[in-house]
Short mmCIF file of C-alpha atoms and ligand atoms in Angstrom, two decimals:
data_model
loop_
_atom_site.label_atom_id
_atom_site.label_comp_id
_atom_site.label_asym_id
_atom_site.label_seq_id
_atom_site.Cartn_x
_atom_site.Cartn_y
_atom_site.Cartn_z
CA MET A 20 114.05 86.96 120.95
CA GLY A 21 112.33 88.62 123.93
CA ARG A 22 110.80 91.87 122.76
CA ALA A 23 109.07 91.95 119.36
CA LEU A 24 111.02 93.63 116.59
CA SER A 25 109.56 97.11 116.02
CA VAL A 26 109.30 98.48 112.51
CA LEU A 27 107.89 101.68 111.05
CA PHE A 28 106.91 101.03 107.43
CA VAL A 29 106.60 104.25 105.42
CA SER A 30 104.94 104.30 102.01
CA ALA A 31 103.11 106.84 99.86
CA GLU A 32 100.52 104.20 98.95
CA VAL A 33 98.86 101.62 101.15
CA TYR A 34 95.83 99.53 100.11
CA PRO A 35 92.96 100.14 100.90
CA PHE A 36 93.71 103.74 101.86
CA ALA A 37 95.38 105.02 98.71
CA LYS A 38 96.49 103.24 95.56
CA THR A 39 97.78 104.02 92.12
CA GLY A 40 99.75 100.82 91.57
CA GLY A 41 101.45 97.73 92.96
CA LEU A 42 103.21 99.69 95.73
CA ALA A 43 99.89 99.96 97.60
CA ASP A 44 99.16 96.22 97.41
CA VAL A 45 102.68 95.35 98.48
CA SER A 46 102.58 97.76 101.41
CA TYR A 47 99.39 96.07 102.61
CA GLY A 48 100.40 92.46 101.94
CA LEU A 49 103.88 92.72 103.39
CA VAL A 50 102.77 94.58 106.52
CA MET A 51 100.02 92.05 107.21
CA ALA A 52 102.45 89.12 106.69
CA LEU A 53 105.00 90.77 109.01
CA ARG A 54 102.32 91.17 111.69
CA GLU A 55 101.48 87.52 111.33
CA LEU A 56 105.11 86.71 111.96
CA GLY A 57 104.92 88.68 115.25
CA VAL A 58 106.66 91.90 114.16
CA ASP A 59 105.37 95.09 115.79
CA VAL A 60 105.04 96.87 112.44
CA ARG A 61 103.21 100.15 112.06
CA VAL A 62 102.50 102.00 108.86
CA MET A 63 102.58 105.65 107.87
CA LEU A 64 101.25 107.43 104.78
CA PRO A 65 99.84 110.85 103.81
CA LYS A 66 96.09 111.35 103.98
CA TYR A 67 95.25 112.53 100.47
CA GLY A 68 91.88 114.03 99.63
CA CYS A 69 90.70 110.73 98.18
CA VAL A 70 91.16 108.93 101.52
CA SER A 71 87.85 108.94 103.35
CA GLU A 72 88.19 109.43 107.14
CA ARG A 73 84.82 107.83 107.72
CA LYS A 74 85.34 104.73 105.59
CA ASN A 75 88.82 104.15 106.93
CA HIS A 76 87.91 104.84 110.58
CA ILE A 77 90.54 107.53 110.89
CA HIS A 78 90.59 109.38 114.20
CA GLU A 79 92.66 111.96 116.01
CA ILE A 80 95.46 111.30 118.44
CA LYS A 81 95.64 114.08 121.08
CA ARG A 82 99.40 114.13 121.39
CA LEU A 83 99.95 114.46 117.65
CA ARG A 84 97.76 117.46 116.94
CA ALA A 85 99.26 120.46 115.16
CA ILE A 86 102.93 119.64 114.83
CA GLU A 87 104.81 122.52 113.22
CA ILE A 88 106.86 121.54 110.20
CA PRO A 89 109.13 124.03 108.49
CA VAL A 90 109.09 123.94 104.68
CA GLY A 91 111.62 126.49 103.51
CA GLU A 92 110.68 129.82 105.11
CA ARG A 93 107.14 128.76 105.88
CA VAL A 94 105.72 126.66 108.67
CA GLU A 95 103.01 124.11 107.81
CA ILE A 96 100.94 122.21 110.31
CA ALA A 97 100.85 118.41 110.40
CA THR A 98 98.12 116.67 112.35
CA ILE A 99 98.76 112.95 112.61
CA LYS A 100 95.78 110.71 112.90
CA SER A 101 95.39 107.04 113.51
CA SER A 102 93.69 104.04 111.95
CA THR A 103 94.24 100.31 111.46
CA LEU A 104 95.06 97.95 108.65
CA GLN A 105 93.59 94.52 108.96
CA ASN A 106 92.94 91.10 107.55
CA PRO A 107 90.82 88.33 109.15
CA ARG A 108 93.72 87.25 111.34
CA THR A 109 95.61 90.36 112.39
CA ARG A 110 95.76 94.15 112.44
CA ALA A 111 98.40 96.87 112.34
CA GLN A 112 98.51 100.46 113.57
CA VAL A 113 98.38 103.10 110.81
CA TYR A 114 99.40 106.75 111.13
CA VAL A 115 98.31 109.29 108.52
CA THR A 116 99.69 112.78 108.04
CA THR A 117 97.01 115.31 107.40
CA ASN A 118 97.55 118.81 106.03
CA TYR A 119 94.92 120.69 104.10
CA PRO A 120 96.85 122.47 101.33
CA TYR A 121 99.28 119.61 100.63
CA PHE A 122 97.09 116.53 100.92
CA ASP A 123 93.45 116.83 101.99
CA ASN A 124 92.81 119.44 99.35
CA ARG A 125 94.05 117.21 96.46
CA LYS A 126 92.19 114.29 95.00
CA GLY A 127 95.22 112.83 93.26
CA LEU A 128 98.25 111.28 94.97
CA TYR A 129 100.94 112.87 92.80
CA ALA A 130 99.09 114.42 89.89
CA ASP A 131 95.84 116.11 88.99
CA PRO A 132 93.42 113.24 88.25
CA HIS A 133 91.72 115.20 85.45
CA THR A 134 94.76 116.13 83.44
CA GLY A 135 97.47 113.70 84.64
CA VAL A 136 99.80 116.68 85.20
CA PRO A 137 101.97 116.23 88.32
CA TYR A 138 101.41 118.76 91.13
CA ALA A 139 103.99 121.56 90.85
CA ASP A 140 104.78 121.39 94.57
CA ASN A 141 105.48 117.64 94.92
CA ASP A 142 108.88 118.50 96.38
CA GLU A 143 107.25 120.42 99.25
CA ARG A 144 104.49 117.86 99.71
CA PHE A 145 106.91 115.01 100.28
CA ILE A 146 109.48 117.07 102.19
CA PHE A 147 106.59 117.86 104.52
CA PHE A 148 105.39 114.24 104.73
CA CYS A 149 108.90 112.85 105.34
CA ARG A 150 109.57 115.33 108.08
CA SER A 151 106.22 114.55 109.69
CA VAL A 152 107.25 110.89 109.99
CA VAL A 153 110.37 111.71 111.93
CA GLU A 154 108.64 114.31 114.10
CA MET A 155 105.95 111.82 114.97
CA CYS A 156 108.49 109.34 116.35
CA HIS A 157 110.11 112.20 118.23
CA PHE A 158 106.82 113.27 119.83
CA LEU A 159 105.72 109.74 120.66
CA ARG A 160 109.24 108.90 121.94
CA TRP A 161 108.96 105.79 119.73
CA PHE A 162 112.24 104.92 118.05
CA PRO A 163 111.66 101.65 116.23
CA ASP A 164 114.34 99.07 115.60
CA VAL A 165 113.88 99.60 111.87
CA ILE A 166 112.45 102.27 109.68
CA HIS A 167 111.58 100.74 106.31
CA CYS A 168 110.95 103.32 103.58
CA ASN A 169 109.66 102.72 100.05
CA ASP A 170 110.32 104.63 96.83
CA TRP A 171 111.35 108.23 96.36
CA GLN A 172 108.42 109.82 98.14
CA THR A 173 109.79 108.55 101.46
CA GLY A 174 113.51 109.04 100.68
CA LEU A 175 114.02 112.10 102.87
CA VAL A 176 112.81 110.28 105.99
CA LEU A 177 116.17 108.63 106.10
CA ALA A 178 118.02 111.93 105.78
CA TYR A 179 115.95 113.52 108.58
CA VAL A 180 116.50 110.58 110.90
CA ARG A 181 120.26 110.86 110.63
CA THR A 182 120.57 114.63 110.61
CA LEU A 183 117.79 115.97 112.87
CA TYR A 184 117.77 113.43 115.69
CA PRO A 185 120.85 111.31 115.30
CA HIS A 186 121.05 110.54 119.00
CA GLU A 187 117.44 109.56 119.48
CA PHE A 188 117.51 107.22 116.48
CA ARG A 189 121.02 105.88 117.14
CA LYS A 190 119.72 102.31 117.47
CA THR A 191 117.31 102.53 114.53
CA ARG A 192 118.41 100.81 111.33
CA LEU A 193 117.32 102.14 107.95
CA VAL A 194 116.05 99.97 105.13
CA PHE A 195 114.94 101.29 101.76
CA THR A 196 113.05 99.36 99.11
CA ILE A 197 113.14 100.34 95.44
CA HIS A 198 109.79 99.48 93.88
CA ASN A 199 110.60 101.40 90.78
CA CYS A 200 113.88 103.07 89.91
CA ALA A 201 112.29 104.90 86.99
CA GLU A 202 110.61 107.33 89.36
CA GLN A 203 113.16 109.28 91.39
CA GLY A 204 111.60 112.46 92.74
CA ILE A 205 113.72 114.87 90.74
CA PHE A 206 113.47 118.61 91.47
CA PRO A 207 115.54 121.71 90.72
CA GLU A 208 118.50 122.54 92.94
CA GLU A 209 116.43 125.45 94.36
CA SER A 210 114.38 122.90 96.28
CA LEU A 211 117.34 122.16 98.56
CA PRO A 212 116.75 124.88 101.18
CA LYS A 213 113.05 123.84 101.45
CA THR A 214 114.21 120.60 103.08
CA GLY A 215 115.54 122.35 106.14
CA LEU A 216 118.46 119.91 106.14
CA PRO A 217 121.88 121.17 107.21
CA ALA A 218 123.93 122.44 104.25
CA GLU A 219 126.48 119.65 104.76
CA ALA A 220 123.81 117.16 103.73
CA TYR A 221 123.01 118.90 100.45
CA GLU A 222 125.66 117.04 98.44
CA ARG A 223 123.99 113.74 99.34
CA LEU A 224 120.67 114.85 97.86
CA LEU A 225 122.13 116.02 94.58
CA HIS A 226 122.48 113.83 91.51
CA ARG A 227 123.52 115.15 88.13
CA GLY A 228 122.92 118.69 89.32
CA GLN A 229 119.35 118.13 90.53
CA VAL A 230 117.72 117.23 93.82
CA ASN A 231 116.96 113.54 93.71
CA PHE A 232 114.98 111.99 96.58
CA LEU A 233 115.83 108.47 95.54
CA LYS A 234 119.54 109.30 95.65
CA ALA A 235 119.07 110.68 99.19
CA ALA A 236 117.50 107.38 100.22
CA LEU A 237 120.46 105.42 98.85
CA GLU A 238 122.88 107.73 100.63
CA PHE A 239 121.32 107.42 104.06
CA SER A 240 120.05 103.84 104.18
CA GLU A 241 122.03 100.93 105.57
CA CYS A 242 120.47 98.35 103.34
CA VAL A 243 118.56 98.62 100.03
CA THR A 244 116.21 96.01 98.73
CA THR A 245 114.22 95.68 95.53
CA VAL A 246 111.26 93.57 94.63
CA SER A 247 112.66 90.68 92.55
CA PRO A 248 116.01 88.96 92.18
CA THR A 249 116.13 89.59 88.41
CA TYR A 250 115.50 93.33 88.75
CA ALA A 251 118.28 93.43 91.39
CA ARG A 252 120.64 91.72 88.93
CA GLU A 253 119.57 93.97 86.08
CA LEU A 254 120.25 97.09 88.15
CA LEU A 255 123.67 95.93 89.35
CA GLY A 256 124.62 94.57 85.94
CA GLY A 257 123.81 97.83 84.23
CA GLU A 258 121.09 96.20 82.12
CA VAL A 259 118.50 98.72 83.13
CA GLU A 260 119.47 102.35 82.96
CA CYS A 261 117.92 104.71 85.47
CA ASN A 262 119.42 108.15 85.03
CA GLY A 263 122.72 106.98 86.56
CA ILE A 264 121.06 106.06 89.86
CA GLU A 265 122.07 102.46 89.14
CA GLU A 266 125.72 103.58 89.37
CA VAL A 267 125.14 105.19 92.76
CA LEU A 268 123.53 101.94 93.87
CA ARG A 269 126.51 99.90 92.68
CA GLU A 270 128.96 102.21 94.40
CA ARG A 271 127.24 102.53 97.71
CA HIS A 272 125.36 99.26 98.06
CA ALA A 273 127.27 96.63 96.13
CA SER A 274 127.20 94.38 99.20
CA SER A 275 124.08 95.69 100.99
CA PHE A 276 121.54 95.25 98.21
CA VAL A 277 119.19 92.35 97.66
CA GLY A 278 116.13 91.44 95.58
CA ILE A 279 113.24 89.84 97.48
CA LEU A 280 110.32 88.70 95.32
CA ASN A 281 106.93 90.20 96.26
CA GLY A 282 104.04 87.95 97.14
CA VAL A 283 100.27 88.18 96.63
CA ASP A 284 97.80 88.81 99.41
CA THR A 285 95.19 86.13 98.88
CA ASN A 286 92.80 87.79 101.33
CA VAL A 287 92.36 90.43 98.65
CA TRP A 288 93.27 88.58 95.44
CA ASN A 289 91.52 85.24 95.41
CA PRO A 290 88.85 84.36 92.79
CA ARG A 291 87.09 82.07 95.29
CA THR A 292 86.43 84.85 97.82
CA ASP A 293 86.86 88.12 95.91
CA SER A 294 84.02 90.43 96.96
CA TYR A 295 84.69 92.90 94.12
CA ILE A 296 83.61 90.42 91.40
CA PRO A 297 80.05 89.28 90.63
CA TYR A 298 80.81 85.54 90.17
CA ARG A 299 83.36 83.70 92.30
CA TYR A 300 85.18 80.62 91.05
CA GLY A 301 88.03 78.20 91.47
CA VAL A 302 90.12 75.94 89.28
CA GLU A 303 87.57 73.06 89.37
CA ASP A 304 84.83 75.03 87.58
CA LEU A 305 85.58 77.96 85.30
CA SER A 306 82.03 78.65 84.09
CA PRO A 307 81.57 81.65 86.46
CA LYS A 308 84.61 83.20 84.80
CA GLN A 309 82.58 83.35 81.56
CA ARG A 310 79.89 85.25 83.39
CA ASN A 311 82.51 87.65 84.72
CA LYS A 312 83.65 88.12 81.12
CA GLN A 313 80.09 89.07 80.15
CA ALA A 314 79.89 91.53 83.02
CA LEU A 315 83.28 92.98 82.09
CA LEU A 316 82.33 93.55 78.46
CA GLN A 317 79.05 95.11 79.51
CA ARG A 318 80.94 97.49 81.70
CA PHE A 319 83.04 98.58 78.73
CA GLU A 320 80.02 98.57 76.42
CA LEU A 321 81.53 95.88 74.21
CA ARG A 322 79.69 92.94 72.68
CA TYR A 323 80.14 89.54 74.32
CA ASP A 324 81.11 86.57 72.15
CA PRO A 325 82.64 83.53 73.89
CA ALA A 326 84.72 82.77 70.80
CA VAL A 327 86.44 86.20 70.89
CA PRO A 328 89.24 86.39 73.45
CA VAL A 329 89.51 89.47 75.66
CA ILE A 330 92.90 90.88 76.53
CA GLY A 331 93.09 92.95 79.72
CA MET A 332 95.61 95.65 80.60
CA ILE A 333 95.93 97.50 83.89
CA THR A 334 98.88 99.82 84.09
CA ARG A 335 100.33 103.16 85.01
CA LEU A 336 100.83 105.16 81.83
CA HIS A 337 104.60 105.44 82.06
CA PRO A 338 107.25 104.67 79.38
CA VAL A 339 108.75 101.77 81.39
CA LYS A 340 105.43 99.90 81.24
CA GLY A 341 105.78 99.44 77.46
CA ILE A 342 102.89 101.68 76.52
CA ASP A 343 104.73 102.77 73.34
CA LEU A 344 105.08 99.20 72.25
CA PHE A 345 101.41 98.56 72.87
CA LEU A 346 100.37 101.70 70.94
CA GLU A 347 102.63 100.60 68.09
CA VAL A 348 101.01 97.22 67.58
CA ALA A 349 97.44 97.90 68.76
CA PRO A 350 96.00 99.21 65.42
CA LYS A 351 97.37 96.22 63.52
CA LEU A 352 96.24 93.79 66.15
CA LEU A 353 92.72 95.26 66.42
CA SER A 354 92.22 95.41 62.69
CA GLU A 355 93.67 92.01 61.76
CA GLU A 356 92.74 89.74 64.65
CA ASN A 357 89.40 88.78 66.16
CA VAL A 358 90.14 90.07 69.65
CA GLN A 359 88.91 92.65 72.13
CA ILE A 360 91.06 94.71 74.53
CA VAL A 361 89.98 96.35 77.79
CA PHE A 362 92.38 98.93 79.26
CA LEU A 363 92.44 100.50 82.71
CA GLY A 364 95.15 102.97 83.71
CA ASP A 365 96.27 106.50 84.25
CA GLY A 366 99.38 108.59 83.95
CA LEU A 367 101.13 110.74 81.37
CA PRO A 368 98.80 113.07 79.41
CA GLU A 369 100.33 112.15 76.00
CA TYR A 370 99.49 108.49 76.59
CA ARG A 371 95.99 109.35 77.67
CA THR A 372 95.45 111.21 74.40
CA ALA A 373 96.89 108.38 72.30
CA LEU A 374 94.66 105.80 74.01
CA GLN A 375 91.57 107.95 73.57
CA LYS A 376 92.40 108.16 69.84
CA LEU A 377 92.70 104.38 69.70
CA HIS A 378 89.31 104.07 71.40
CA LYS A 379 87.73 106.38 68.83
CA GLN A 380 89.30 104.35 66.03
CA PHE A 381 88.15 100.93 67.34
CA PRO A 382 85.12 101.66 69.55
CA ARG A 383 83.77 98.10 69.27
CA ARG A 384 87.04 96.36 70.03
CA PHE A 385 88.94 98.62 72.43
CA GLY A 386 87.43 99.52 75.79
CA LEU A 387 89.17 102.28 77.74
CA HIS A 388 88.83 103.50 81.33
CA LEU A 389 91.26 106.25 82.27
CA GLY A 390 91.74 106.44 86.02
CA PHE A 391 92.17 104.09 88.98
CA ASP A 392 89.35 101.81 89.93
CA GLU A 393 89.98 98.95 92.32
CA ALA A 394 86.71 97.11 91.65
CA LEU A 395 87.20 97.33 87.90
CA ALA A 396 90.78 96.01 88.28
CA HIS A 397 89.41 92.89 89.99
CA LEU A 398 86.72 92.49 87.31
CA ILE A 399 89.35 92.71 84.52
CA GLU A 400 91.48 90.03 86.22
CA ALA A 401 88.40 87.84 86.61
CA GLY A 402 86.77 88.47 83.24
CA ALA A 403 89.59 88.74 80.73
CA ASP A 404 91.08 85.68 78.99
CA MET A 405 94.61 87.08 78.71
CA PHE A 406 96.52 89.86 80.39
CA LEU A 407 99.19 91.97 78.69
CA MET A 408 102.35 93.35 80.29
CA PRO A 409 104.83 94.41 77.57
CA SER A 410 107.03 96.23 80.11
CA ARG A 411 110.38 97.67 79.17
CA GLN A 412 111.30 97.33 82.86
CA GLU A 413 109.27 95.65 85.57
CA PRO A 414 110.76 95.56 89.06
CA CYS A 415 108.26 92.89 90.14
CA GLY A 416 104.76 93.38 88.73
CA GLN A 417 101.75 92.24 90.69
CA ASN A 418 99.17 91.89 87.93
CA GLN A 419 100.77 88.95 86.20
CA MET A 420 100.53 87.05 89.51
CA TYR A 421 96.92 88.07 89.99
CA SER A 422 96.22 87.03 86.40
CA MET A 423 97.64 83.55 86.88
CA LEU A 424 95.61 83.02 90.06
CA TYR A 425 92.48 84.20 88.23
CA GLY A 426 93.01 81.92 85.27
CA THR A 427 93.82 84.84 82.98
CA VAL A 428 96.91 83.99 80.91
CA PRO A 429 99.67 86.61 81.19
CA ILE A 430 101.53 87.68 78.08
CA VAL A 431 104.72 89.31 79.39
CA ARG A 432 108.16 90.47 78.36
CA ALA A 433 110.96 88.63 80.09
CA THR A 434 112.22 91.38 82.35
CA GLY A 435 112.57 91.85 86.15
CA GLY A 436 109.88 90.17 88.20
CA LEU A 437 107.98 89.09 85.08
CA ARG A 438 110.87 86.78 84.28
CA ASP A 439 110.90 85.47 87.87
CA THR A 440 107.18 84.67 88.01
CA VAL A 441 105.91 83.64 84.57
CA GLU A 442 107.12 80.50 82.80
CA ASP A 443 106.63 80.28 79.04
CA PHE A 444 104.09 77.65 78.05
CA ASN A 445 105.41 74.60 76.22
CA PRO A 446 102.60 72.85 74.29
CA GLU A 447 104.68 69.69 73.98
CA THR A 448 105.11 69.14 77.70
CA GLY A 449 102.05 71.10 78.89
CA THR A 450 104.21 73.05 81.34
CA GLY A 451 104.31 76.80 81.85
CA THR A 452 101.96 79.51 83.05
CA GLY A 453 102.01 82.22 80.38
CA ILE A 454 103.40 83.56 77.16
CA VAL A 455 106.85 85.13 77.47
CA PHE A 456 108.68 87.17 74.83
CA GLN A 457 112.10 88.72 74.92
CA PRO A 458 113.03 91.55 72.54
CA TYR A 459 111.46 94.90 73.19
CA THR A 460 110.02 95.20 69.69
CA GLY A 461 106.55 95.46 68.20
CA GLU A 462 107.21 92.33 66.14
CA ALA A 463 108.05 90.21 69.19
CA LEU A 464 105.02 91.52 71.01
CA LEU A 465 102.68 90.82 68.12
CA GLU A 466 104.13 87.37 67.69
CA ALA A 467 103.58 86.62 71.38
CA ILE A 468 99.96 87.77 71.20
CA ARG A 469 99.36 85.70 68.09
CA ARG A 470 100.85 82.68 69.84
CA ALA A 471 98.36 83.20 72.68
CA LEU A 472 95.45 83.60 70.25
CA ALA A 473 96.40 80.36 68.52
CA LEU A 474 96.46 78.49 71.83
CA TYR A 475 93.09 79.99 72.74
CA ARG A 476 91.65 78.24 69.69
CA GLN A 477 92.80 74.89 71.09
CA PRO A 478 90.58 74.52 74.17
CA GLU A 479 92.41 71.59 75.73
CA LEU A 480 95.81 73.19 75.63
CA TRP A 481 94.35 76.46 76.75
CA LEU A 482 92.71 74.87 79.76
CA GLN A 483 96.01 73.27 80.74
CA LEU A 484 97.73 76.62 80.56
CA VAL A 485 95.02 78.32 82.59
CA ARG A 486 95.08 75.61 85.23
CA ASN A 487 98.86 75.68 85.56
CA GLY A 488 98.63 79.36 86.52
CA MET A 489 95.75 78.97 88.92
CA GLN A 490 97.65 76.36 90.87
CA LYS A 491 100.68 78.56 91.53
CA GLU A 492 101.39 79.95 94.95
CA PHE A 493 102.70 83.45 95.56
CA SER A 494 102.28 83.71 99.28
CA TRP A 495 103.71 86.63 101.27
CA ARG A 496 104.91 84.41 104.06
CA ALA A 497 108.24 83.45 102.45
CA ALA A 498 109.03 87.03 101.47
CA ALA A 499 108.07 88.39 104.90
CA SER A 500 110.36 85.86 106.59
CA ARG A 501 113.23 87.14 104.48
CA TYR A 502 112.52 90.72 105.52
CA VAL A 503 112.47 89.62 109.16
CA GLU A 504 115.82 87.91 108.71
CA LEU A 505 117.19 91.05 107.14
CA TYR A 506 115.85 93.32 109.93
CA GLN A 507 117.32 91.04 112.55
CA ALA A 508 120.71 90.94 110.88
CA LEU A 509 120.73 94.75 110.86
CA VAL A 510 119.62 95.10 114.47
CA LYS A 511 121.83 92.41 116.02
CA ARG A 512 124.85 92.90 113.78
CA LYS A 513 126.23 89.53 114.72
CA GLU A 514 127.06 88.57 111.20
CA GLN A 515 128.28 90.39 108.14
CA LEU A 516 125.22 91.83 106.34
CA SER A 517 126.53 90.67 102.97
CA ALA A 518 126.63 87.07 104.18
CA VAL A 519 123.01 87.26 105.31
CA LEU A 520 121.89 88.84 102.07
CA GLU A 521 123.56 86.13 100.06
CA ARG A 522 121.45 83.55 101.88
CA LEU A 523 118.24 85.45 101.20
C1 GLC J 629 106.06 99.31 91.32
C2 GLC J 629 106.70 98.47 90.23
C3 GLC J 629 106.11 97.10 90.10
C4 GLC J 629 106.09 96.43 91.45
C5 GLC J 629 105.40 97.33 92.48
C6 GLC J 629 105.39 96.74 93.88
O1 GLC J 629 104.75 99.61 90.96
O2 GLC J 629 106.59 99.15 88.96
O3 GLC J 629 106.88 96.30 89.20
O4 GLC J 629 105.39 95.22 91.40
O5 GLC J 629 106.03 98.56 92.53
O6 GLC J 629 106.65 96.41 94.34
#
């Protein structure tokens, strides 16, 4: 191919700018891997109040100052600034949308960080952001081969591309990735006129009588991807229920939908080089991991005892992550077993309260940090012995992969990407990289944890299990090549898309 493929990658979270979960890591890792494959990929996200302009070297672009964006009857001003995303080998152009009332003025991405309550005007905030993406291309006269949007926050970009500037973007193909179907961007019907879309488009935004940004994305995109083959199958097969969105997906995208497993960016997640952790290590010598465990327990003000295993959890506090199941078994586990748990996460206020109660009940065994903290996340992966993901649904999951690479044994439910990445340990053959359980019940979870605790008491078997995980590879290169193949199939249209997707 002569000219490099041009892609605008739009995401509400991009590491290291803004992160609440795996989406941010994936946006960074995939974009860097695409750059390394020679794609002219640029990234766009909102500049929330927590994104430091100084630390991220964000600066103004003259041409993109003060773009007027209508939101309902009002006009809001978007100033688009520029920065770069980089790893030791490559870099990518980043655009950030700034606007004081919607983004700069808020510390949280989607919710108030103190209370966990979502901002009441999230419809307007992401209408504004999506429109700013399309206006930026229009002002720059840059119409990339592909616009690749991610999750509901970016869903309206696709609608604006096809309705506001259909001629300018006639050669641009639209890809949408579902990172989590459980979050859909649902707002009352009254939000429709705020979008400024033509009334003929309204129907395509509505789902079960409400505005649904995820539905809009499915309506306007040419190809939809998700982040693991199993989650793709579960969605199409009706095994996971997502407010009927799975039916829309089946109807519209039965032959233009594919699951591509996420990778891990080992520039950021590698225990040998990780600059967030105090003691670096590799598979040949695990003694620094013990020192990380000490540091971790100190951080949570818990007592260190090498004989007591530490279970880590890092999660968004959302029902699909299996928080209910965890809360159901935690009191029994903490009172009956010799184990400590450290928990990092944020989300729904009712879960925050329940976790605080648990902490009060077991102050010496249960360490809690409510919020997002990148350095602490790395320390948990490095210092814990086991890592728990009892998810009801898990499109891919990044932490189980980080855990394996850090010698921290994942205990996971066999769903979505967890099923695709963790193999249950078999003590007879010494194969497997974690502990996998199936039914979504407290009993099954408790049984899985007890199985892990029993293995921990058998150092040789445990070491085998740890080593198996540390030797796995989850590189982005393979996944990024699949995305490139997909983009090219869409742009060149030489072959039936469904045939290409089947190969992926
Ligand atoms: C969402 C999903 C998670 C996935 C991540 C990145 O956070 O819940 O399973 O790993 O997106 O794709």
